[in-house]
Tab-separated table of C-alpha atoms in Angstrom:
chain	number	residue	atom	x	y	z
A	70	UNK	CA	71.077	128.205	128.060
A	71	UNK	CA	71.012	126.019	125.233
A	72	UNK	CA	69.202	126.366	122.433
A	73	UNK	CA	67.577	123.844	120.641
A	74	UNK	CA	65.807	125.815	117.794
A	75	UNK	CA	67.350	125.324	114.243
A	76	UNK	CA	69.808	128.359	113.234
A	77	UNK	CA	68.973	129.500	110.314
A	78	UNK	CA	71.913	130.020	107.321
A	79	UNK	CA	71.663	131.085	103.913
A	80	UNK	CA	73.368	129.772	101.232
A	81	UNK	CA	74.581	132.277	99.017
A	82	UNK	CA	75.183	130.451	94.984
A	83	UNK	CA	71.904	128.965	95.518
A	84	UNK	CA	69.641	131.344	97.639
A	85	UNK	CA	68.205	128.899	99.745
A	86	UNK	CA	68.267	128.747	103.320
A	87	UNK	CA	69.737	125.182	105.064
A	88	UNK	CA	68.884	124.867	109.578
A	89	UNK	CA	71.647	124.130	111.050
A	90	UNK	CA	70.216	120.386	111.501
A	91	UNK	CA	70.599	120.230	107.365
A	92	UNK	CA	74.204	121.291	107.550
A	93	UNK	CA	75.275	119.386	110.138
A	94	UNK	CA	72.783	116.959	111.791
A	95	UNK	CA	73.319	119.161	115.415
A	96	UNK	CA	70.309	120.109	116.756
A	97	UNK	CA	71.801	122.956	119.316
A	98	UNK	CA	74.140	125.412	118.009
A	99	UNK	CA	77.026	124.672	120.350
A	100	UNK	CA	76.966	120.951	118.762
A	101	UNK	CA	76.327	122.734	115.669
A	102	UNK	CA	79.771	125.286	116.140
A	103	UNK	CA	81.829	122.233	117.209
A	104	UNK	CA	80.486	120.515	114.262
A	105	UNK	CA	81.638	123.174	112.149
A	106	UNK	CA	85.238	123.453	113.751
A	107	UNK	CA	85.739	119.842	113.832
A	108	UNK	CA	85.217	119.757	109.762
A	109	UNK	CA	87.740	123.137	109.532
A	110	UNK	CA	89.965	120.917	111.092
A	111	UNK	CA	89.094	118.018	108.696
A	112	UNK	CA	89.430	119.773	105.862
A	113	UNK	CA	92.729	121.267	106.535
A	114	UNK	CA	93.930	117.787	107.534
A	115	UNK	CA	92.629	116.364	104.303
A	116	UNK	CA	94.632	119.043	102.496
A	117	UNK	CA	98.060	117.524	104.221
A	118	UNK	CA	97.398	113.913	103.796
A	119	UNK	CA	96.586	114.779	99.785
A	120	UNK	CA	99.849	116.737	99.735
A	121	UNK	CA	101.878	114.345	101.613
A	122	UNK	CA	100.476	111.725	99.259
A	123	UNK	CA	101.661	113.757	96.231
A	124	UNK	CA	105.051	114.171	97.796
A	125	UNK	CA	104.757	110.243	98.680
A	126	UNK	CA	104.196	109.539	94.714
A	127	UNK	CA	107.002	111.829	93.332
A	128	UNK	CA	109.471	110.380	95.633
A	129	UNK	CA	108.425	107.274	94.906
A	130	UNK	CA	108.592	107.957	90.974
A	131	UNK	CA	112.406	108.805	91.508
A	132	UNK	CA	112.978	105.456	93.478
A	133	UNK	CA	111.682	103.733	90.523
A	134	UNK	CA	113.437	105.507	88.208
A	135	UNK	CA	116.285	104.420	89.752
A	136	UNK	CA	115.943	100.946	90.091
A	137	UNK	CA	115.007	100.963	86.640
A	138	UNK	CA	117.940	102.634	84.686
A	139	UNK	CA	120.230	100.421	87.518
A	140	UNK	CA	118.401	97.469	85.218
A	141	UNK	CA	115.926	96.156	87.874
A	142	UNK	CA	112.385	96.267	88.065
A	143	UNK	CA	109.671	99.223	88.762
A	144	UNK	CA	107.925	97.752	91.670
A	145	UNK	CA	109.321	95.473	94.481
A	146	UNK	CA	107.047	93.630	95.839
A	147	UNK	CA	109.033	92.746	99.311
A	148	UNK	CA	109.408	96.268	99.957
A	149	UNK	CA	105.437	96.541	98.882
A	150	UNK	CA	104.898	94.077	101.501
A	151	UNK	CA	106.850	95.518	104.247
A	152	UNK	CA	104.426	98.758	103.715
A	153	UNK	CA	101.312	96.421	103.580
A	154	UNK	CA	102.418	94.817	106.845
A	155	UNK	CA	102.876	98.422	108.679
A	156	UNK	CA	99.695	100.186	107.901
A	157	UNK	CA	97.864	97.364	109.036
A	158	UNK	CA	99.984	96.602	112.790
A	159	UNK	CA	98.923	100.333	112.907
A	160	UNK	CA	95.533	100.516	111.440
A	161	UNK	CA	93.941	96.952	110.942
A	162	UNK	CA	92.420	95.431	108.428
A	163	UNK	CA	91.764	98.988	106.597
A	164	UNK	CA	95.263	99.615	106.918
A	165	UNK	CA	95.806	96.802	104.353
A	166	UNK	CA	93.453	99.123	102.121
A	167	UNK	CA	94.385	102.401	102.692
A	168	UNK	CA	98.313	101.387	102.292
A	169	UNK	CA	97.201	99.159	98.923
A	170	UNK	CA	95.698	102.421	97.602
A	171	UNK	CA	98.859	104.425	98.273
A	172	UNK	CA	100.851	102.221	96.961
A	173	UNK	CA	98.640	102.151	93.335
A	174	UNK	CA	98.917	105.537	93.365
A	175	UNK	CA	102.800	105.658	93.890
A	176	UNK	CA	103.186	102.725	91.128
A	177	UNK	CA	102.840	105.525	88.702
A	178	UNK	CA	102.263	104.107	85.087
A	179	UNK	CA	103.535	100.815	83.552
């Protein structure tokens, strides 16, 4: 049987007590345990993509580097646009974003 009573947690730095509903907007605690796995999985996720960004941005420094002591220029901006162009066939419009931010992060500093 489901239940649909709030499960109550307690928060340990702060002493207060937060219903499952608080913590994750479930209101039975098998939405509220699938809730709670999904995020695990989120969170471990989030801690790839920000490592595979880092990787992304050192790589990139060392392409830069390169084109720079060969005498060209940091940043080229058809190759920029070949990257814009990919994240958004895969991921729309907030492709465009997502890939503009990645590449601002991979410019490194002028």
């Amino acid at each position: 049987m489901t239940s649909t009573a709030p499960v109550q947690s307690s928060t340990a730095k702060t002493g207060t007590a937060k219903t499952t509903a608080e913590k994750t907007g479930a209101h039975t605690d098998e939405a509220a345990a699938l809730i709670g796995n999904a995020r695990s999985r989120i969170d471990a996720l989030d801690d790839r993509i920000i490592g595979l960004v880092q990787e992304r941005m050192a790589v990139s420094a060392v392409i830069q580097e390169a084109r720079i002591t060969s005498g060209g220029r940091r940043i080229n901006l058809s190759r920029e646009m070949e990257i814009l162009g990919q994240y958004r066939d895969a991921l729309g419009k907030p492709g465009t974003s997502l890939a503009m931010t990645l590449l601002e992060l991979c410019r490194g500093r002028a």
